[in-house]
């Protein structure tokens, strides 16, 4: 999940946790194409960190808001990938203000020894009006402080300054 500003390019990670001996996976992802647009899909480091893989980026359809057939297979000698990590990284661009669900479907996980239970957690992307960078916020705060000090200085140097006793 992420919160971004209109026009931002950002990455959503498809991750796995507590995997034991994962040999292959496949997933589709649905999103709202009026709010975000998918640009590219890259293999995450989880599977390839254990050895040779065969990654398929899949098909992006920004008209329907669907990414299909993204898959990866471990094609090396044991040990098979186990643990926590990123399976895929999907780059998006925020198009309009709103919230887009990120819904996983057609999930296929091939484990050497299947787990008793698999839980899937979907995500969301919230797009706000352009979010200023932290450096911009600091400059705005500094400028506001300087203006406030100048106004205070001008009030002190105005007609009342002549009536103030010196010393």
mmCIF file with all atom_site columns, C-alpha atoms in Angstrom:
data_model
loop_
_atom_site.group_PDB
_atom_site.id
_atom_site.type_symbol
_atom_site.label_atom_id
_atom_site.label_alt_id
_atom_site.label_comp_id
_atom_site.label_asym_id
_atom_site.label_entity_id
_atom_site.label_seq_id
_atom_site.pdbx_PDB_ins_code
_atom_site.Cartn_x
_atom_site.Cartn_y
_atom_site.Cartn_z
_atom_site.occupancy
_atom_site.B_iso_or_equiv
_atom_site.pdbx_formal_charge
_atom_site.auth_seq_id
_atom_site.auth_comp_id
_atom_site.auth_asym_id
_atom_site.auth_atom_id
_atom_site.pdbx_PDB_model_num
ATOM 1   C CA . UNK A 1 1   ? 0.000  0.000   0.000   1.00 0.00 ? 1   UNK A CA 1
ATOM 2   C CA . UNK A 1 2   ? 1.091  3.610   -0.534  1.00 0.00 ? 2   UNK A CA 1
ATOM 3   C CA . UNK A 1 3   ? 0.034  7.252   -0.285  1.00 0.00 ? 3   UNK A CA 1
ATOM 4   C CA . UNK A 1 4   ? 1.334  9.392   -3.153  1.00 0.00 ? 4   UNK A CA 1
ATOM 5   C CA . UNK A 1 5   ? 0.626  12.643  -4.986  1.00 0.00 ? 5   UNK A CA 1
ATOM 6   C CA . UNK A 1 6   ? -0.849 13.136  -8.443  1.00 0.00 ? 6   UNK A CA 1
ATOM 7   C CA . UNK A 1 7   ? 1.905  12.742  -11.042 1.00 0.00 ? 7   UNK A CA 1
ATOM 8   C CA . UNK A 1 8   ? 4.183  10.687  -8.747  1.00 0.00 ? 8   UNK A CA 1
ATOM 9   C CA . UNK A 1 9   ? 5.835  7.529   -10.015 1.00 0.00 ? 9   UNK A CA 1
ATOM 10  C CA . UNK A 1 10  ? 6.050  4.905   -7.276  1.00 0.00 ? 10  UNK A CA 1
ATOM 11  C CA . UNK A 1 11  ? 6.682  1.190   -6.743  1.00 0.00 ? 11  UNK A CA 1
ATOM 12  C CA . UNK A 1 12  ? 4.443  -1.386  -5.111  1.00 0.00 ? 12  UNK A CA 1
ATOM 13  C CA . UNK A 1 13  ? 6.088  -4.583  -3.908  1.00 0.00 ? 13  UNK A CA 1
ATOM 14  C CA . UNK A 1 14  ? 4.400  -7.975  -4.026  1.00 0.00 ? 14  UNK A CA 1
ATOM 15  C CA . UNK A 1 15  ? 5.924  -9.771  -1.044  1.00 0.00 ? 15  UNK A CA 1
ATOM 16  C CA . UNK A 1 16  ? 5.852  -13.137 0.673   1.00 0.00 ? 16  UNK A CA 1
ATOM 17  C CA . UNK A 1 17  ? 6.541  -14.054 4.282   1.00 0.00 ? 17  UNK A CA 1
ATOM 18  C CA . UNK A 1 18  ? 7.303  -17.316 6.033   1.00 0.00 ? 18  UNK A CA 1
ATOM 19  C CA . UNK A 1 19  ? 7.773  -19.198 2.749   1.00 0.00 ? 19  UNK A CA 1
ATOM 20  C CA . UNK A 1 20  ? 9.291  -22.675 2.966   1.00 0.00 ? 20  UNK A CA 1
ATOM 21  C CA . UNK A 1 21  ? 10.813 -24.167 -0.189  1.00 0.00 ? 21  UNK A CA 1
ATOM 22  C CA . UNK A 1 22  ? 8.936  -22.072 -2.782  1.00 0.00 ? 22  UNK A CA 1
ATOM 23  C CA . UNK A 1 23  ? 9.575  -23.415 -6.279  1.00 0.00 ? 23  UNK A CA 1
ATOM 24  C CA . UNK A 1 24  ? 7.200  -21.200 -8.339  1.00 0.00 ? 24  UNK A CA 1
ATOM 25  C CA . UNK A 1 25  ? 4.489  -18.560 -8.101  1.00 0.00 ? 25  UNK A CA 1
ATOM 26  C CA . UNK A 1 26  ? 2.022  -16.697 -10.329 1.00 0.00 ? 26  UNK A CA 1
ATOM 27  C CA . UNK A 1 27  ? -0.327 -13.793 -9.589  1.00 0.00 ? 27  UNK A CA 1
ATOM 28  C CA . UNK A 1 28  ? -2.659 -11.295 -11.265 1.00 0.00 ? 28  UNK A CA 1
ATOM 29  C CA . UNK A 1 29  ? -3.254 -7.795  -9.868  1.00 0.00 ? 29  UNK A CA 1
ATOM 30  C CA . UNK A 1 30  ? -6.283 -5.539  -10.420 1.00 0.00 ? 30  UNK A CA 1
ATOM 31  C CA . UNK A 1 31  ? -6.228 -1.754  -9.894  1.00 0.00 ? 31  UNK A CA 1
ATOM 32  C CA . UNK A 1 32  ? -8.350 1.296   -10.743 1.00 0.00 ? 32  UNK A CA 1
ATOM 33  C CA . UNK A 1 33  ? -7.020 2.628   -14.075 1.00 0.00 ? 33  UNK A CA 1
ATOM 34  C CA . UNK A 1 34  ? -8.737 5.998   -13.594 1.00 0.00 ? 34  UNK A CA 1
ATOM 35  C CA . UNK A 1 35  ? -6.514 6.621   -10.516 1.00 0.00 ? 35  UNK A CA 1
ATOM 36  C CA . UNK A 1 36  ? -3.216 4.841   -11.274 1.00 0.00 ? 36  UNK A CA 1
ATOM 37  C CA . UNK A 1 37  ? -1.427 3.473   -14.340 1.00 0.00 ? 37  UNK A CA 1
ATOM 38  C CA . UNK A 1 38  ? 0.976  0.513   -14.356 1.00 0.00 ? 38  UNK A CA 1
ATOM 39  C CA . UNK A 1 39  ? 4.286  1.193   -16.125 1.00 0.00 ? 39  UNK A CA 1
ATOM 40  C CA . UNK A 1 40  ? 6.460  -1.880  -15.617 1.00 0.00 ? 40  UNK A CA 1
ATOM 41  C CA . UNK A 1 41  ? 6.962  -5.087  -13.654 1.00 0.00 ? 41  UNK A CA 1
ATOM 42  C CA . UNK A 1 42  ? 10.335 -6.345  -12.430 1.00 0.00 ? 42  UNK A CA 1
ATOM 43  C CA . UNK A 1 43  ? 11.432 -9.461  -10.612 1.00 0.00 ? 43  UNK A CA 1
ATOM 44  C CA . UNK A 1 44  ? 11.962 -8.943  -6.909  1.00 0.00 ? 44  UNK A CA 1
ATOM 45  C CA . UNK A 1 45  ? 15.115 -10.271 -5.226  1.00 0.00 ? 45  UNK A CA 1
ATOM 46  C CA . UNK A 1 46  ? 13.478 -13.079 -3.216  1.00 0.00 ? 46  UNK A CA 1
ATOM 47  C CA . UNK A 1 47  ? 13.622 -15.969 -5.701  1.00 0.00 ? 47  UNK A CA 1
ATOM 48  C CA . UNK A 1 48  ? 16.763 -14.873 -7.577  1.00 0.00 ? 48  UNK A CA 1
ATOM 49  C CA . UNK A 1 49  ? 18.606 -14.472 -4.284  1.00 0.00 ? 49  UNK A CA 1
ATOM 50  C CA . UNK A 1 50  ? 18.628 -18.276 -4.030  1.00 0.00 ? 50  UNK A CA 1
ATOM 51  C CA . UNK A 1 51  ? 19.814 -18.957 -7.589  1.00 0.00 ? 51  UNK A CA 1
ATOM 52  C CA . UNK A 1 52  ? 18.678 -19.090 -11.211 1.00 0.00 ? 52  UNK A CA 1
ATOM 53  C CA . UNK A 1 53  ? 15.045 -18.196 -12.010 1.00 0.00 ? 53  UNK A CA 1
ATOM 54  C CA . UNK A 1 54  ? 12.731 -17.870 -14.968 1.00 0.00 ? 54  UNK A CA 1
ATOM 55  C CA . UNK A 1 55  ? 10.725 -14.640 -14.503 1.00 0.00 ? 55  UNK A CA 1
ATOM 56  C CA . UNK A 1 56  ? 7.761  -13.578 -16.636 1.00 0.00 ? 56  UNK A CA 1
ATOM 57  C CA . UNK A 1 57  ? 6.709  -9.945  -16.192 1.00 0.00 ? 57  UNK A CA 1
ATOM 58  C CA . UNK A 1 58  ? 3.195  -10.609 -17.421 1.00 0.00 ? 58  UNK A CA 1
ATOM 59  C CA . UNK A 1 59  ? 0.819  -8.379  -19.344 1.00 0.00 ? 59  UNK A CA 1
ATOM 60  C CA . UNK A 1 60  ? -0.209 -4.848  -18.315 1.00 0.00 ? 60  UNK A CA 1
ATOM 61  C CA . UNK A 1 61  ? -3.663 -3.706  -19.461 1.00 0.00 ? 61  UNK A CA 1
ATOM 62  C CA . UNK A 1 62  ? -4.160 -0.115  -18.265 1.00 0.00 ? 62  UNK A CA 1
ATOM 63  C CA . UNK A 1 63  ? -7.530 0.043   -20.031 1.00 0.00 ? 63  UNK A CA 1
ATOM 64  C CA . UNK A 1 64  ? -9.066 -2.597  -17.773 1.00 0.00 ? 64  UNK A CA 1
ATOM 65  C CA . UNK A 1 65  ? -6.743 -2.067  -14.795 1.00 0.00 ? 65  UNK A CA 1
ATOM 66  C CA . UNK A 1 66  ? -5.379 -5.593  -14.805 1.00 0.00 ? 66  UNK A CA 1
ATOM 67  C CA . UNK A 1 67  ? -1.902 -7.110  -14.730 1.00 0.00 ? 67  UNK A CA 1
ATOM 68  C CA . UNK A 1 68  ? -1.996 -10.809 -15.635 1.00 0.00 ? 68  UNK A CA 1
ATOM 69  C CA . UNK A 1 69  ? 0.373  -13.756 -15.831 1.00 0.00 ? 69  UNK A CA 1
ATOM 70  C CA . UNK A 1 70  ? 3.203  -12.368 -13.705 1.00 0.00 ? 70  UNK A CA 1
ATOM 71  C CA . UNK A 1 71  ? 5.162  -15.456 -12.643 1.00 0.00 ? 71  UNK A CA 1
ATOM 72  C CA . UNK A 1 72  ? 8.524  -16.769 -11.498 1.00 0.00 ? 72  UNK A CA 1
ATOM 73  C CA . UNK A 1 73  ? 10.030 -20.255 -11.250 1.00 0.00 ? 73  UNK A CA 1
ATOM 74  C CA . UNK A 1 74  ? 13.132 -21.386 -9.396  1.00 0.00 ? 74  UNK A CA 1
ATOM 75  C CA . UNK A 1 75  ? 15.211 -23.404 -11.895 1.00 0.00 ? 75  UNK A CA 1
ATOM 76  C CA . UNK A 1 76  ? 18.370 -24.021 -9.888  1.00 0.00 ? 76  UNK A CA 1
ATOM 77  C CA . UNK A 1 77  ? 19.622 -26.642 -7.451  1.00 0.00 ? 77  UNK A CA 1
ATOM 78  C CA . UNK A 1 78  ? 18.386 -26.734 -3.860  1.00 0.00 ? 78  UNK A CA 1
ATOM 79  C CA . UNK A 1 79  ? 17.994 -25.058 -1.457  1.00 0.00 ? 79  UNK A CA 1
ATOM 80  C CA . UNK A 1 80  ? 14.663 -23.666 -2.591  1.00 0.00 ? 80  UNK A CA 1
ATOM 81  C CA . UNK A 1 81  ? 13.750 -20.069 -1.671  1.00 0.00 ? 81  UNK A CA 1
ATOM 82  C CA . UNK A 1 82  ? 12.559 -19.792 1.943   1.00 0.00 ? 82  UNK A CA 1
ATOM 83  C CA . UNK A 1 83  ? 11.832 -16.918 4.302   1.00 0.00 ? 83  UNK A CA 1
ATOM 84  C CA . UNK A 1 84  ? 10.523 -13.398 3.655   1.00 0.00 ? 84  UNK A CA 1
ATOM 85  C CA . UNK A 1 85  ? 11.053 -11.215 0.600   1.00 0.00 ? 85  UNK A CA 1
ATOM 86  C CA . UNK A 1 86  ? 9.867  -9.341  -2.462  1.00 0.00 ? 86  UNK A CA 1
ATOM 87  C CA . UNK A 1 87  ? 8.555  -11.436 -5.352  1.00 0.00 ? 87  UNK A CA 1
ATOM 88  C CA . UNK A 1 88  ? 7.877  -8.588  -7.794  1.00 0.00 ? 88  UNK A CA 1
ATOM 89  C CA . UNK A 1 89  ? 8.074  -4.797  -8.006  1.00 0.00 ? 89  UNK A CA 1
ATOM 90  C CA . UNK A 1 90  ? 5.422  -2.966  -9.991  1.00 0.00 ? 90  UNK A CA 1
ATOM 91  C CA . UNK A 1 91  ? 5.972  0.649   -11.018 1.00 0.00 ? 91  UNK A CA 1
ATOM 92  C CA . UNK A 1 92  ? 2.901  2.877   -11.237 1.00 0.00 ? 92  UNK A CA 1
ATOM 93  C CA . UNK A 1 93  ? 2.129  6.515   -12.000 1.00 0.00 ? 93  UNK A CA 1
ATOM 94  C CA . UNK A 1 94  ? -0.577 8.353   -10.041 1.00 0.00 ? 94  UNK A CA 1
ATOM 95  C CA . UNK A 1 95  ? -3.108 9.887   -12.460 1.00 0.00 ? 95  UNK A CA 1
ATOM 96  C CA . UNK A 1 96  ? -5.886 11.374  -10.310 1.00 0.00 ? 96  UNK A CA 1
ATOM 97  C CA . UNK A 1 97  ? -6.948 11.990  -6.721  1.00 0.00 ? 97  UNK A CA 1
ATOM 98  C CA . UNK A 1 98  ? -8.673 8.965   -5.162  1.00 0.00 ? 98  UNK A CA 1
ATOM 99  C CA . UNK A 1 99  ? -8.089 5.506   -3.753  1.00 0.00 ? 99  UNK A CA 1
ATOM 100 C CA . UNK A 1 100 ? -7.388 2.409   -5.814  1.00 0.00 ? 100 UNK A CA 1
ATOM 101 C CA . UNK A 1 101 ? -7.668 -1.080  -4.402  1.00 0.00 ? 101 UNK A CA 1
ATOM 102 C CA . UNK A 1 102 ? -4.833 -3.437  -5.314  1.00 0.00 ? 102 UNK A CA 1
ATOM 103 C CA . UNK A 1 103 ? -6.482 -6.838  -5.552  1.00 0.00 ? 103 UNK A CA 1
ATOM 104 C CA . UNK A 1 104 ? -4.495 -10.044 -5.997  1.00 0.00 ? 104 UNK A CA 1
ATOM 105 C CA . UNK A 1 105 ? -6.183 -12.906 -7.845  1.00 0.00 ? 105 UNK A CA 1
ATOM 106 C CA . UNK A 1 106 ? -5.348 -16.186 -9.593  1.00 0.00 ? 106 UNK A CA 1
ATOM 107 C CA . UNK A 1 107 ? -2.632 -16.715 -7.019  1.00 0.00 ? 107 UNK A CA 1
ATOM 108 C CA . UNK A 1 108 ? -0.574 -19.848 -7.488  1.00 0.00 ? 108 UNK A CA 1
ATOM 109 C CA . UNK A 1 109 ? 2.168  -20.803 -5.035  1.00 0.00 ? 109 UNK A CA 1
ATOM 110 C CA . UNK A 1 110 ? 4.089  -24.039 -5.585  1.00 0.00 ? 110 UNK A CA 1
ATOM 111 C CA . UNK A 1 111 ? 5.885  -25.230 -2.473  1.00 0.00 ? 111 UNK A CA 1
ATOM 112 C CA . UNK A 1 112 ? 7.939  -28.427 -2.232  1.00 0.00 ? 112 UNK A CA 1
ATOM 113 C CA . UNK A 1 113 ? 5.913  -29.141 0.925   1.00 0.00 ? 113 UNK A CA 1
ATOM 114 C CA . UNK A 1 114 ? 2.594  -27.222 0.815   1.00 0.00 ? 114 UNK A CA 1
ATOM 115 C CA . UNK A 1 115 ? 1.802  -25.167 3.922   1.00 0.00 ? 115 UNK A CA 1
ATOM 116 C CA . UNK A 1 116 ? -1.374 -25.795 5.894   1.00 0.00 ? 116 UNK A CA 1
ATOM 117 C CA . UNK A 1 117 ? -2.617 -22.277 5.282   1.00 0.00 ? 117 UNK A CA 1
ATOM 118 C CA . UNK A 1 118 ? -1.918 -19.358 2.941   1.00 0.00 ? 118 UNK A CA 1
ATOM 119 C CA . UNK A 1 119 ? -3.219 -15.868 3.712   1.00 0.00 ? 119 UNK A CA 1
ATOM 120 C CA . UNK A 1 120 ? -3.443 -13.159 1.045   1.00 0.00 ? 120 UNK A CA 1
ATOM 121 C CA . UNK A 1 121 ? -3.435 -9.474  1.907   1.00 0.00 ? 121 UNK A CA 1
ATOM 122 C CA . UNK A 1 122 ? -4.569 -6.985  -0.745  1.00 0.00 ? 122 UNK A CA 1
ATOM 123 C CA . UNK A 1 123 ? -3.406 -3.364  -0.715  1.00 0.00 ? 123 UNK A CA 1
ATOM 124 C CA . UNK A 1 124 ? -4.500 0.155   -1.615  1.00 0.00 ? 124 UNK A CA 1
ATOM 125 C CA . UNK A 1 125 ? -3.000 3.245   -3.178  1.00 0.00 ? 125 UNK A CA 1
ATOM 126 C CA . UNK A 1 126 ? -4.268 6.617   -1.998  1.00 0.00 ? 126 UNK A CA 1
ATOM 127 C CA . UNK A 1 127 ? -3.522 9.485   -4.370  1.00 0.00 ? 127 UNK A CA 1
ATOM 128 C CA . UNK A 1 128 ? -3.660 12.993  -2.919  1.00 0.00 ? 128 UNK A CA 1
ATOM 129 C CA . UNK A 1 129 ? -3.280 16.369  -4.562  1.00 0.00 ? 129 UNK A CA 1
ATOM 130 C CA . UNK A 1 130 ? 0.454  16.889  -5.149  1.00 0.00 ? 130 UNK A CA 1
ATOM 131 C CA . UNK A 1 131 ? 2.284  16.165  -1.899  1.00 0.00 ? 131 UNK A CA 1
ATOM 132 C CA . UNK A 1 132 ? 5.088  18.678  -1.243  1.00 0.00 ? 132 UNK A CA 1
ATOM 133 C CA . UNK A 1 133 ? 8.531  17.242  -0.558  1.00 0.00 ? 133 UNK A CA 1
ATOM 134 C CA . UNK A 1 134 ? 9.822  17.543  3.034   1.00 0.00 ? 134 UNK A CA 1
ATOM 135 C CA . UNK A 1 135 ? 12.444 20.083  1.917   1.00 0.00 ? 135 UNK A CA 1
ATOM 136 C CA . UNK A 1 136 ? 9.698  22.268  0.450   1.00 0.00 ? 136 UNK A CA 1
ATOM 137 C CA . UNK A 1 137 ? 7.776  22.194  3.725   1.00 0.00 ? 137 UNK A CA 1
ATOM 138 C CA . UNK A 1 138 ? 10.905 23.287  5.616   1.00 0.00 ? 138 UNK A CA 1
ATOM 139 C CA . UNK A 1 139 ? 11.425 26.233  3.219   1.00 0.00 ? 139 UNK A CA 1
ATOM 140 C CA . UNK A 1 140 ? 7.784  27.318  3.595   1.00 0.00 ? 140 UNK A CA 1
ATOM 141 C CA . UNK A 1 141 ? 8.123  27.194  7.394   1.00 0.00 ? 141 UNK A CA 1
ATOM 142 C CA . UNK A 1 142 ? 11.357 29.224  7.264   1.00 0.00 ? 142 UNK A CA 1
ATOM 143 C CA . UNK A 1 143 ? 9.835  31.845  4.954   1.00 0.00 ? 143 UNK A CA 1
ATOM 144 C CA . UNK A 1 144 ? 6.780  32.157  7.206   1.00 0.00 ? 144 UNK A CA 1
ATOM 145 C CA . UNK A 1 145 ? 9.022  32.693  10.248  1.00 0.00 ? 145 UNK A CA 1
ATOM 146 C CA . UNK A 1 146 ? 11.102 35.351  8.474   1.00 0.00 ? 146 UNK A CA 1
ATOM 147 C CA . UNK A 1 147 ? 7.960  37.213  7.377   1.00 0.00 ? 147 UNK A CA 1
ATOM 148 C CA . UNK A 1 148 ? 6.565  37.109  10.906  1.00 0.00 ? 148 UNK A CA 1
ATOM 149 C CA . UNK A 1 149 ? 9.831  38.524  12.314  1.00 0.00 ? 149 UNK A CA 1
ATOM 150 C CA . UNK A 1 150 ? 9.871  41.296  9.696   1.00 0.00 ? 150 UNK A CA 1
ATOM 151 C CA . UNK A 1 151 ? 6.293  42.287  10.522  1.00 0.00 ? 151 UNK A CA 1
ATOM 152 C CA . UNK A 1 152 ? 7.179  42.417  14.194  1.00 0.00 ? 152 UNK A CA 1
ATOM 153 C CA . UNK A 1 153 ? 10.310 44.503  13.408  1.00 0.00 ? 153 UNK A CA 1
ATOM 154 C CA . UNK A 1 154 ? 8.265  46.906  11.225  1.00 0.00 ? 154 UNK A CA 1
ATOM 155 C CA . UNK A 1 155 ? 5.754  47.421  14.031  1.00 0.00 ? 155 UNK A CA 1
ATOM 156 C CA . UNK A 1 156 ? 8.569  48.215  16.444  1.00 0.00 ? 156 UNK A CA 1
ATOM 157 C CA . UNK A 1 157 ? 10.230 50.641  14.004  1.00 0.00 ? 157 UNK A CA 1
ATOM 158 C CA . UNK A 1 158 ? 6.969  52.452  13.185  1.00 0.00 ? 158 UNK A CA 1
ATOM 159 C CA . UNK A 1 159 ? 5.467  55.563  14.907  1.00 0.00 ? 159 UNK A CA 1
ATOM 160 C CA . UNK A 1 160 ? 5.454  53.823  18.283  1.00 0.00 ? 160 UNK A CA 1
ATOM 161 C CA . UNK A 1 161 ? 9.267  53.561  18.179  1.00 0.00 ? 161 UNK A CA 1
ATOM 162 C CA . UNK A 1 162 ? 9.548  57.358  18.526  1.00 0.00 ? 162 UNK A CA 1
ATOM 163 C CA . UNK A 1 163 ? 7.599  57.248  21.795  1.00 0.00 ? 163 UNK A CA 1
ATOM 164 C CA . UNK A 1 164 ? 9.781  54.559  23.346  1.00 0.00 ? 164 UNK A CA 1
ATOM 165 C CA . UNK A 1 165 ? 12.375 55.769  25.812  1.00 0.00 ? 165 UNK A CA 1
ATOM 166 C CA . UNK A 1 166 ? 15.961 55.155  24.799  1.00 0.00 ? 166 UNK A CA 1
ATOM 167 C CA . UNK A 1 167 ? 18.202 53.437  27.271  1.00 0.00 ? 167 UNK A CA 1
#
